[in-house]
Amino acid sequence: MTAVTDQDNSNSNSSRGGSGKSDGEVPGRGGDGRWDDGLIARRAAAAEAREAGGAGPRTPTEDDVEPQVEAYVPSGGPLPPRLDALRELVGLSRARLDRDTLAEAGRVLDEAAARQRLSSRHTVIAVAGATGSGKSTLFNALAGAPISDTGLRRPTTSQPIACSWTDGAAGLLDRLAVPGRLRRRPHPGPAASDEALQGLVLVDLPDHDSAATEHRDQVDRVLALVDAVIWVVDPEKYADAALHERYLRPLAGHAEVTFVVLNQTDRLPGEAADLVLDDLRRLLDEDGIALGEHGEPGATVMSLSALTGDGVPELREMVGRFVQARTAATRRLSADVDAAAARLRPVYVAEGRPGLGERARDEFTDRLAEAVGAAATGQAAEREWRRNAGRACGTPWLRLWRWYENRGLPGSLDRMGQALTPPEEELTARQRVEQAVRIVADDAADGLPGPWAQAVREAAFNGAKGLSEALDELAVRAGSPGASKRGGGSETGQGASAGTSLGAPLGGRPAKPPRPKWWPAAVLAQVSMTLLQIFGGLWLVGQIIGVLEPGLVTPALIMLAGVVGGPLVEWSCAAAIRGPARRYGQDAERRLRDAAAACGRARVLDPVAAELVRYREVRERYVTVTEFSTTGR
């Protein structure tokens, strides 16, 4: 960075252009009554002094200026991590928040980066005020010379005028867009030699209530860039609503870099100045500005008369201590970060503890299981087990009767069961899925700020596209009754899914129920009972027709043993298969339930959880931004 004043920069630029002076160069005055604020003039004076053999101190030149540093605070200070967190916060939020919401935070980051690249040994303080408040007079009193024009003509100041006590402020003034012709140095004297003011860059602004719109625009632009501001008010306009509502109240968080000066106290008789000053403090307190009294951090409030000089030395002393602290830029940037964080609070801070708990996940799984018909699938699997057991262990006569029923004749039990199936429940399965997604999205978004709640709902609804079809496919593979009908299939498909077959394997489950090892023994026992019935019957028939000798007791007992033994074997098998059939049905229900839960988790819960994780990340960054707040905002 070029460590020269901007007036010097202007002169050097004109020299490089081939001429001795620029058109806007202001002649310097030294001991002969001229302004001595030009590099060429100072070098010429130094050369003359050396030629004359003078032993006085040599005037600093561009080559003598120490290089500028960029850091404001030690690396462990709170500002760098806050800026890093704010930068990460903006980066993570670009896809979720609109550009206008992040505009102020982006501006703060840009201005912080620009300020940190410039001199940290300088403190830029603007003098602002209303028309006729005497700010230019105060500016001249601090500089010790009539640098800024004053007079009865309003507005007197039309462009910012800067006065720099030391070299090296060119970059700062370039950032403020102060023309080279309006850059000054203080008049040689007590004000210029005051060690406490070394590093001060004082800027006189146009009137903030000027009738010229461009003047107000310049005030707003410069106030957003300076390190501190001295507000000059007068006894007539200190309560002006334009000042308080447009500037002081919005900048309440910048109290530590704010001076409020009640000027023109020489016009107030007796104790009137103290009364007006107390009322000014009251108004500032209502604006939310912390007052730096009793050693507490806050705005400096005092009264003076720039015209008579009463109170000016005290203000110069306060400004000197403020400048030598070398913390104004850091405080200003911290206050800017606080203000940006306060504006972003509604989009980052939730009312409660948002998230997706286990209860919400379980309820979502229950609703999907209900929509996919997991319970009905388990019951169908249990009936299928019992049916297979009945086929294997039942008497031939009972099996013949069931075959007759399964032919689908009118009045059969299967057709009656199909007729009793409420079609309305089948038609609302898709609505159940949509309701489950809507409820879980609302649960996850509950308490979230608006943009993040919308992002969570969008993630859930986008993931739910095709969920009903995927669940229908699972139900068809599992043989859930009415599965194809939920997916819009035909009655043929529905009949196939609700038939005796369990369909294709789901999660490794076999297509048909397994056969227990004891079933062959039960089948052999049932065959034996049937053979006993046949043998006893044939024996009785043979006696009736006279082929065999008469004797009804023995064949009757044999036949009776077969007739009683067959149902007894079937009943024993039915009792034995009750537990395994129930477990098989529960296993089928669980597998379908788990498959539906996995599908819902992959399509809905995981995207929702990802959005919640992103929100937690930005919330952590926001906490870091606000953790070391110096304004309590």
XYZ file of C-alpha atoms in Angstrom:
633
model
C 0.000 0.000 0.000
C 1.371 3.464 -0.836
C 2.062 5.163 2.466
C 1.581 8.807 1.437
C -1.263 11.240 1.773
C -3.737 11.419 -1.037
C -2.782 15.012 -1.807
C 0.771 13.722 -2.169
C -0.525 10.920 -4.323
C -2.243 13.448 -6.529
C 0.974 15.450 -6.912
C 3.055 12.365 -7.672
C 0.526 11.243 -10.259
C 0.740 14.589 -11.976
C 4.546 14.372 -11.942
C 4.402 10.974 -13.624
C 2.108 12.523 -16.190
C 4.839 14.992 -17.175
C 3.684 18.181 -15.446
C 4.779 19.669 -12.175
C 1.286 20.033 -10.664
C -2.152 18.633 -11.126
C -4.999 20.937 -11.938
C -6.623 20.311 -8.561
C -3.439 20.784 -6.478
C -3.809 23.198 -3.586
C -0.746 25.310 -2.911
C 0.887 24.569 0.437
C 1.313 27.148 3.172
C 4.476 26.922 5.257
C 6.127 29.472 7.467
C 5.530 32.148 4.844
C 1.754 31.783 5.119
C 1.258 29.029 2.592
C -0.268 25.580 3.229
C 2.513 23.024 3.520
C 0.597 19.862 2.649
C 2.336 18.777 -0.559
C 5.149 16.237 -0.901
C 7.042 18.419 -3.385
C 6.816 21.421 -1.095
C 8.037 19.420 1.920
C 10.946 17.947 -0.030
C 11.887 21.401 -1.301
C 11.756 22.789 2.226
C 13.891 19.917 3.497
C 16.450 20.490 0.741
C 16.602 24.195 1.525
C 17.111 23.400 5.189
C 19.974 21.026 4.402
C 21.590 23.548 2.074
C 21.327 26.161 4.794
C 23.056 23.759 7.188
C 20.066 23.492 9.442
C 20.217 20.791 12.079
C 16.452 20.537 12.528
C 14.560 17.309 12.075
C 14.197 16.082 8.519
C 10.679 16.092 7.050
C 9.438 12.528 6.458
C 9.244 11.511 2.832
C 7.616 8.640 0.989
C 10.770 6.536 1.404
C 10.716 7.030 5.180
C 7.217 5.728 5.716
C 7.073 2.397 7.521
C 5.217 -0.381 5.780
C 1.621 -0.752 6.876
C 0.308 -3.838 8.641
C -3.025 -5.450 7.926
C -3.994 -6.973 11.265
C -6.095 -5.041 13.748
C -5.966 -7.445 16.647
C -3.873 -10.464 17.620
C -4.668 -13.675 15.820
C -6.523 -14.893 18.907
C -8.925 -11.933 18.867
C -12.665 -12.441 18.417
C -13.091 -10.587 15.114
C -11.273 -12.972 12.683
C -13.211 -16.090 13.775
C -16.453 -14.118 13.630
C -15.720 -12.981 10.094
C -14.745 -16.517 9.091
C -17.958 -17.865 10.613
C -20.019 -15.201 8.852
C -18.325 -16.054 5.556
C -19.095 -19.754 6.031
C -22.624 -18.877 7.099
C -23.246 -16.958 3.885
C -21.720 -19.756 1.805
C -23.883 -22.447 3.392
C -27.024 -20.343 3.072
C -26.841 -19.230 -0.540
C -28.931 -22.166 -1.744
C -31.593 -21.650 0.933
C -31.901 -17.872 1.375
C -32.545 -15.230 -1.253
C -29.873 -12.793 -2.301
C -31.496 -9.779 -0.628
C -31.442 -11.495 2.774
C -27.697 -12.118 2.538
C -26.862 -8.795 0.880
C -26.005 -6.941 4.106
C -23.821 -9.775 5.388
C -22.010 -9.905 2.044
C -21.452 -6.153 2.163
C -20.008 -6.384 5.679
C -17.603 -9.111 4.576
C -16.496 -7.109 1.544
C -15.964 -3.944 3.569
C -14.132 -5.841 6.307
C -11.780 -7.371 3.749
C -11.212 -3.972 2.144
C -10.540 -2.284 5.496
C -8.136 -4.990 6.643
C -6.034 -4.521 3.526
C -5.449 -0.876 4.476
C -3.532 0.883 7.211
C -4.213 -0.212 10.764
C -2.229 2.743 12.193
C -4.875 5.204 11.045
C -8.305 5.898 12.477
C -10.836 7.487 10.146
C -13.371 9.638 11.984
C -16.181 11.469 10.185
C -17.713 14.690 11.448
C -21.406 14.657 10.586
C -24.265 16.959 11.394
C -27.243 18.877 10.173
C -27.295 22.164 8.336
C -26.095 24.986 10.589
C -24.982 22.686 13.428
C -21.411 23.980 13.224
C -19.728 20.722 12.246
C -17.336 22.421 9.826
C -16.410 24.906 12.530
C -15.676 22.017 14.892
C -13.716 20.272 12.127
C -11.526 23.379 11.720
C -11.142 23.708 15.500
C -9.836 20.141 15.770
C -7.506 20.650 12.795
C -6.285 23.978 14.165
C -6.870 25.733 10.844
C -9.783 26.857 8.619
C -9.649 23.858 6.301
C -13.382 23.459 5.695
C -15.368 26.443 4.526
C -17.887 27.903 6.955
C -20.445 30.584 6.426
C -24.076 31.546 6.238
C -24.550 30.022 2.806
C -26.330 26.638 3.092
C -25.202 24.062 2.433
C -21.597 25.172 2.868
C -19.918 21.729 2.595
C -20.803 19.975 -0.663
C -18.131 17.239 -0.719
C -16.199 15.333 1.956
C -13.020 17.093 3.046
C -10.278 15.086 4.762
C -7.485 16.085 7.072
C -4.772 13.506 7.808
C -2.288 13.995 10.647
C 0.221 11.458 9.266
C 1.222 9.929 5.959
C -0.026 6.585 4.762
C -3.759 7.334 4.575
C -4.023 7.476 0.794
C -5.653 4.072 0.483
C -8.195 4.887 3.165
C -9.145 8.144 1.477
C -9.315 6.450 -1.905
C -11.780 4.027 -0.353
C -13.861 7.009 0.829
C -13.578 8.560 -2.675
C -12.263 11.845 -1.265
C -10.770 13.801 -4.180
C -7.087 14.649 -3.992
C -7.834 18.357 -4.076
C -9.852 17.996 -0.858
C -7.179 16.213 1.170
C -5.409 18.360 3.744
C -2.841 18.276 6.531
C -3.319 20.196 9.823
C -1.760 23.629 10.193
C 1.655 23.501 11.854
C 1.036 24.150 15.488
C -0.239 22.456 18.643
C -2.921 20.501 16.790
C -0.499 19.142 14.183
C 2.186 18.224 16.729
C -0.196 16.556 19.180
C 1.212 13.044 19.543
C -2.174 11.651 20.542
C -3.656 12.654 17.182
C -0.956 10.996 15.098
C -2.806 8.509 12.869
C -6.067 10.475 12.840
C -7.890 10.994 9.543
C -10.720 13.495 10.073
C -13.418 13.808 7.408
C -15.900 16.678 7.235
C -19.145 15.471 5.620
C -21.890 17.378 3.834
C -25.073 18.076 5.781
C -27.139 14.921 6.301
C -30.349 16.953 5.939
C -29.208 18.853 2.881
C -31.771 19.727 0.247
C -29.380 18.290 -2.335
C -29.968 14.553 -2.694
C -26.387 13.879 -3.781
C -25.146 15.367 -0.509
C -27.231 12.954 1.558
C -26.053 10.066 -0.608
C -22.433 10.988 0.060
C -23.102 11.094 3.799
C -24.692 7.639 3.751
C -21.856 6.213 1.670
C -19.019 7.605 3.825
C -20.723 6.735 7.124
C -20.778 3.082 6.049
C -16.971 3.128 5.592
C -15.437 5.235 8.362
C -14.133 3.816 11.639
C -15.996 6.265 13.881
C -18.253 9.293 13.671
C -18.672 12.526 15.592
C -22.298 13.658 15.430
C -22.584 17.412 15.878
C -25.982 18.654 17.049
C -27.157 22.085 18.033
C -29.714 23.231 20.614
C -32.364 23.669 17.940
C -32.085 20.371 16.026
C -30.722 17.900 18.580
C -34.144 16.182 18.684
C -34.649 16.184 14.910
C -36.532 13.029 13.906
C -34.514 12.712 10.688
C -31.296 12.404 12.684
C -32.604 9.929 15.228
C -34.725 7.741 12.957
C -32.414 7.643 9.944
C -29.003 7.488 11.616
C -28.740 7.243 15.392
C -31.347 4.558 15.970
C -30.206 2.219 13.159
C -26.578 2.684 14.300
C -27.332 2.070 17.972
C -25.055 -0.971 17.919
C -22.126 1.263 16.940
C -22.190 3.190 20.223
C -18.528 2.456 21.029
C -17.396 4.276 17.871
C -19.835 7.167 18.226
C -19.352 10.651 19.649
C -22.378 12.905 20.097
C -21.425 16.548 20.611
C -23.861 19.275 21.580
C -22.411 22.362 19.873
C -23.182 26.067 20.204
C -23.559 25.978 23.985
C -22.462 29.599 23.992
C -25.986 30.430 22.770
C -27.612 28.855 25.847
C -27.960 30.935 29.009
C -27.208 29.685 32.503
C -27.956 26.002 33.142
C -29.839 25.576 29.876
C -26.864 23.738 28.330
C -26.975 21.083 31.039
C -30.743 20.680 30.616
C -30.426 20.284 26.853
C -27.542 17.832 27.308
C -29.614 15.740 29.743
C -32.509 15.692 27.291
C -30.117 14.644 24.522
C -28.936 11.737 26.686
C -32.551 10.753 27.251
C -33.245 10.694 23.518
C -30.119 8.647 22.857
C -31.180 6.168 25.512
C -34.593 5.862 23.842
C -32.786 5.210 20.558
C -31.093 2.234 22.196
C -27.628 3.807 22.233
C -25.516 2.772 25.212
C -23.889 5.783 26.855
C -20.257 5.471 27.888
C -20.586 6.774 31.413
C -18.858 5.672 34.615
C -16.245 3.718 32.673
C -18.783 1.606 30.787
C -18.406 1.111 27.018
C -20.710 3.220 24.910
C -21.134 6.490 23.086
C -19.341 9.629 24.257
C -21.736 12.515 24.878
C -20.520 16.032 25.694
C -21.205 19.701 25.090
C -18.923 22.384 23.698
C -18.748 25.519 21.633
C -16.634 25.195 18.516
C -16.881 28.940 17.944
C -15.473 29.991 21.321
C -13.325 26.898 21.832
C -15.011 25.967 25.082
C -14.812 22.162 25.452
C -12.787 21.621 22.259
C -9.576 20.643 24.114
C -11.531 18.032 26.070
C -12.935 16.582 22.833
C -9.466 16.616 21.263
C -8.114 14.725 24.270
C -10.896 12.109 24.043
C -10.325 11.712 20.314
C -6.581 11.370 20.928
C -7.067 8.529 23.418
C -9.522 6.923 21.016
C -7.033 7.125 18.132
C -4.074 5.830 20.126
C -6.068 2.783 21.226
C -5.895 1.604 17.585
C -9.110 -0.380 18.046
C -11.635 1.817 16.263
C -11.575 -0.167 13.022
C -11.992 -3.441 14.900
C -14.866 -2.053 16.957
C -16.560 -0.701 13.857
C -16.263 -4.009 12.021
C -17.478 -5.913 15.082
C -20.500 -3.622 15.295
C -21.162 -4.166 11.589
C -21.044 -7.932 12.128
C -23.439 -7.541 15.065
C -25.840 -5.532 12.922
C -25.707 -8.071 10.104
C -26.250 -10.912 12.583
C -29.226 -9.098 14.103
C -30.825 -8.780 10.677
C -30.232 -12.472 9.991
C -31.570 -13.638 13.350
C -35.148 -14.334 12.109
C -33.836 -16.723 9.440
C -31.442 -18.648 11.699
C -32.881 -18.749 15.206
C -35.645 -21.287 15.825
C -38.323 -20.941 18.462
C -37.925 -24.420 19.945
C -35.729 -27.474 19.405
C -36.383 -28.491 15.808
C -35.499 -31.946 14.648
C -36.818 -35.355 13.744
C -37.090 -37.497 16.861
C -37.502 -41.226 17.158
C -41.189 -40.863 17.897
C -41.821 -38.982 14.648
C -39.802 -41.573 12.712
C -41.718 -44.463 14.275
C -45.060 -42.833 13.547
C -43.993 -42.275 9.936
C -43.020 -45.938 9.665
C -46.355 -46.984 11.166
C -48.275 -44.932 8.630
C -46.290 -46.344 5.719
C -46.812 -49.863 7.050
C -50.519 -49.194 7.263
C -50.587 -47.770 3.755
C -48.664 -50.727 2.317
C -50.845 -53.233 4.155
C -48.139 -54.840 6.274
C -50.629 -56.148 8.832
C -52.853 -57.618 6.113
C -49.804 -59.217 4.527
C -48.872 -60.839 7.814
C -52.382 -62.158 8.280
C -52.410 -63.491 4.720
C -49.070 -65.210 5.310
C -50.417 -66.786 8.501
C -53.539 -68.019 6.670
C -51.350 -69.387 3.897
C -49.366 -71.387 6.432
C -52.541 -72.758 7.965
C -53.949 -73.524 4.520
C -50.865 -75.482 3.515
C -50.991 -77.353 6.806
C -54.630 -78.154 6.178
C -53.822 -79.493 2.751
C -51.060 -81.670 4.105
C -52.656 -82.867 7.347
C -56.386 -82.696 6.645
C -58.650 -85.611 5.881
C -59.244 -86.360 2.211
C -62.954 -85.652 2.598
C -62.320 -82.180 4.067
C -59.765 -81.423 1.387
C -62.330 -82.423 -1.230
C -64.805 -79.998 0.266
C -62.244 -77.152 0.251
C -61.439 -77.892 -3.356
C -65.110 -77.469 -4.098
C -65.134 -74.112 -2.330
C -62.041 -72.886 -4.138
C -63.683 -73.464 -7.478
C -65.175 -69.991 -7.010
C -68.783 -71.054 -7.046
C -71.390 -68.538 -5.889
C -71.517 -68.422 -2.141
C -67.968 -69.637 -1.610
C -66.038 -68.180 1.322
C -63.276 -66.665 -0.811
C -65.746 -64.753 -2.966
C -67.603 -63.626 0.116
C -64.336 -62.371 1.621
C -63.560 -60.418 -1.553
C -67.041 -58.965 -1.633
C -66.688 -57.818 1.966
C -63.437 -55.922 1.260
C -64.263 -52.188 1.550
C -63.164 -50.585 -1.718
C -62.965 -47.181 -0.046
C -60.043 -48.280 2.141
C -58.158 -49.570 -0.898
C -58.643 -46.309 -2.723
C -57.248 -44.198 0.155
C -53.855 -45.937 0.421
C -52.175 -43.243 -1.702
C -53.740 -40.575 0.481
C -52.316 -42.337 3.536
C -48.840 -42.105 2.060
C -49.272 -38.409 1.274
C -50.617 -37.778 4.744
C -47.668 -39.608 6.320
C -45.191 -37.482 4.336
C -47.015 -34.271 5.183
C -47.122 -35.063 8.900
C -43.452 -36.017 9.152
C -42.475 -32.884 7.178
C -44.512 -30.694 9.519
C -42.966 -32.383 12.554
C -39.453 -31.859 11.215
C -40.116 -28.236 10.221
C -41.862 -27.332 13.477
C -40.025 -24.415 15.101
C -37.647 -23.827 12.192
C -37.260 -20.357 10.690
C -39.338 -19.840 7.564
C -36.727 -20.502 4.834
C -35.409 -23.643 6.506
C -38.891 -24.953 7.263
C -39.735 -24.515 3.584
C -36.517 -26.294 2.584
C -37.381 -29.239 4.858
C -40.883 -29.535 3.415
C -39.582 -29.326 -0.138
C -37.040 -32.060 0.595
C -39.796 -34.284 1.995
C -42.237 -33.688 -0.862
C -39.601 -34.047 -3.568
C -38.416 -37.289 -2.032
C -41.994 -38.552 -1.778
C -42.440 -38.457 -5.541
C -42.745 -42.059 -6.612
C -42.994 -43.298 -3.013
C -46.532 -44.615 -3.482
C -45.514 -46.572 -6.572
C -42.474 -48.011 -4.793
C -44.615 -49.101 -1.856
C -47.144 -50.655 -4.231
C -44.356 -52.665 -5.801
C -43.267 -53.865 -2.384
C -46.826 -54.802 -1.532
C -47.239 -56.753 -4.788
C -44.011 -58.648 -4.189
C -45.179 -59.454 -0.669
C -48.651 -60.509 -1.811
C -50.456 -57.805 0.176
C -54.211 -57.931 -0.470
C -55.318 -55.125 -2.753
C -51.776 -53.968 -3.510
C -52.250 -53.710 -7.261
C -55.476 -51.885 -6.772
C -53.663 -49.188 -4.746
C -51.277 -48.787 -7.605
C -54.121 -48.561 -10.093
C -53.844 -52.172 -11.300
C -56.591 -54.327 -12.705
C -58.773 -56.761 -10.844
C -56.772 -59.569 -12.372
C -53.608 -58.266 -10.786
C -55.431 -57.723 -7.522
C -56.767 -61.223 -7.568
C -53.313 -62.587 -8.213
C -51.852 -60.650 -5.310
C -54.656 -61.692 -2.999
C -54.610 -65.321 -4.036
C -52.972 -68.274 -2.450
C -49.467 -67.441 -3.602
C -47.331 -64.978 -1.695
C -45.728 -63.748 -4.892
C -42.043 -63.094 -5.487
C -39.586 -63.231 -2.578
C -39.315 -60.060 -0.461
C -36.145 -59.516 1.519
C -35.141 -63.173 1.144
C -38.467 -64.659 2.281
C -39.374 -67.793 0.290
C -42.329 -67.653 -2.093
C -44.168 -70.424 -0.227
C -44.233 -71.230 3.478
C -41.655 -73.825 4.507
C -42.795 -77.339 5.409
C -41.951 -78.469 8.949
C -40.042 -81.727 9.350
C -42.913 -83.366 11.212
C -45.364 -82.881 8.349
C -44.468 -86.224 6.600
C -45.241 -88.090 9.818
C -48.563 -86.270 10.079
C -49.327 -87.065 6.444
C -48.461 -90.737 7.030
C -50.728 -90.818 10.080
C -53.551 -89.225 8.088
C -53.064 -91.746 5.273
C -53.149 -94.554 7.842
C -56.423 -93.216 9.266
C -57.888 -93.035 5.774
C -56.775 -96.568 4.984
C -58.390 -97.764 8.210
C -61.643 -96.138 7.162
C -61.467 -97.720 3.715
C -60.449 -101.101 5.088
C -63.221 -101.096 7.703
C -65.767 -99.964 5.169
C -64.822 -102.603 2.643
C -64.941 -105.225 5.375
C -68.475 -104.169 6.289
C -69.555 -104.152 2.649
C -68.151 -107.610 2.178
C -70.157 -108.889 5.138
C -73.313 -107.220 3.869
C -73.095 -108.823 0.439
C -72.129 -112.165 2.008
C -68.589 -112.394 0.715
C -67.161 -112.415 4.228
C -68.359 -114.045 7.397
C -70.654 -111.899 9.523
C -69.104 -109.977 12.422
C -69.821 -106.274 12.653
C -67.822 -105.396 15.751
C -64.316 -105.686 14.411
C -64.770 -103.856 11.084
C -66.909 -101.220 12.780
C -64.205 -100.542 15.337
C -61.571 -100.364 12.616
C -63.648 -97.939 10.578
C -64.510 -95.917 13.673
C -60.822 -95.659 14.543
C -60.147 -94.268 11.095
C -63.095 -91.859 11.212
C -62.136 -90.533 14.649
C -58.386 -90.672 14.103
C -58.430 -88.543 10.937
C -59.986 -85.432 12.534
C -57.923 -86.057 15.654
C -54.705 -85.984 13.625
C -55.902 -82.846 11.812
C -56.807 -81.133 15.087
C -53.403 -82.055 16.582
C -51.646 -80.643 13.524
C -53.739 -77.447 13.688
C -52.746 -76.972 17.330
C -49.113 -77.643 16.509
C -48.966 -75.147 13.627
C -50.686 -72.274 15.454
C -47.440 -70.875 16.900
C -45.273 -71.315 13.777
C -48.020 -69.876 11.579
C -48.302 -66.810 13.804
C -44.536 -66.325 13.813
C -44.444 -66.724 10.056
C -47.142 -64.085 9.649
C -45.366 -61.739 12.037
C -42.124 -62.263 10.151
C -43.850 -61.468 6.857
C -45.368 -58.331 8.388
C -42.038 -57.284 9.837
C -40.211 -57.788 6.551
C -42.733 -55.747 4.623
C -42.746 -53.121 7.347
C -38.946 -52.911 7.293
C -38.922 -52.722 3.509
C -41.485 -49.892 3.559
C -39.535 -48.127 6.311
C -36.301 -48.416 4.319
C -38.016 -47.031 1.245
C -39.503 -44.141 3.230
C -36.206 -43.483 4.957
C -34.232 -43.334 1.713
C -36.766 -41.170 -0.089
C -38.085 -38.899 2.677
C -36.357 -39.155 6.049
C -32.773 -38.982 4.789
C -33.326 -35.832 2.665
C -35.163 -34.235 5.580
C -32.344 -35.200 7.955
C -29.802 -33.718 5.516
C -31.653 -30.397 5.554
C -31.761 -30.452 9.351
C -28.021 -31.140 9.466
C -27.421 -28.195 7.153
C -29.547 -26.015 9.411
C -27.567 -27.147 12.468
C -24.350 -26.274 10.665
C -25.494 -22.766 9.804
C -26.896 -22.356 13.310
C -23.481 -23.232 14.750
C -21.868 -20.666 12.463
C -24.449 -18.098 13.508
C -23.726 -18.798 17.183
C -20.026 -18.229 16.476
C -20.859 -14.928 14.769
C -22.885 -13.707 17.762
C -20.823 -15.335 20.525
C -18.353 -12.467 20.935
C -20.825 -9.678 20.275
C -19.630 -6.385 21.702
C -23.003 -4.706 21.500
C -25.167 -7.424 23.063
C -27.252 -7.722 19.905
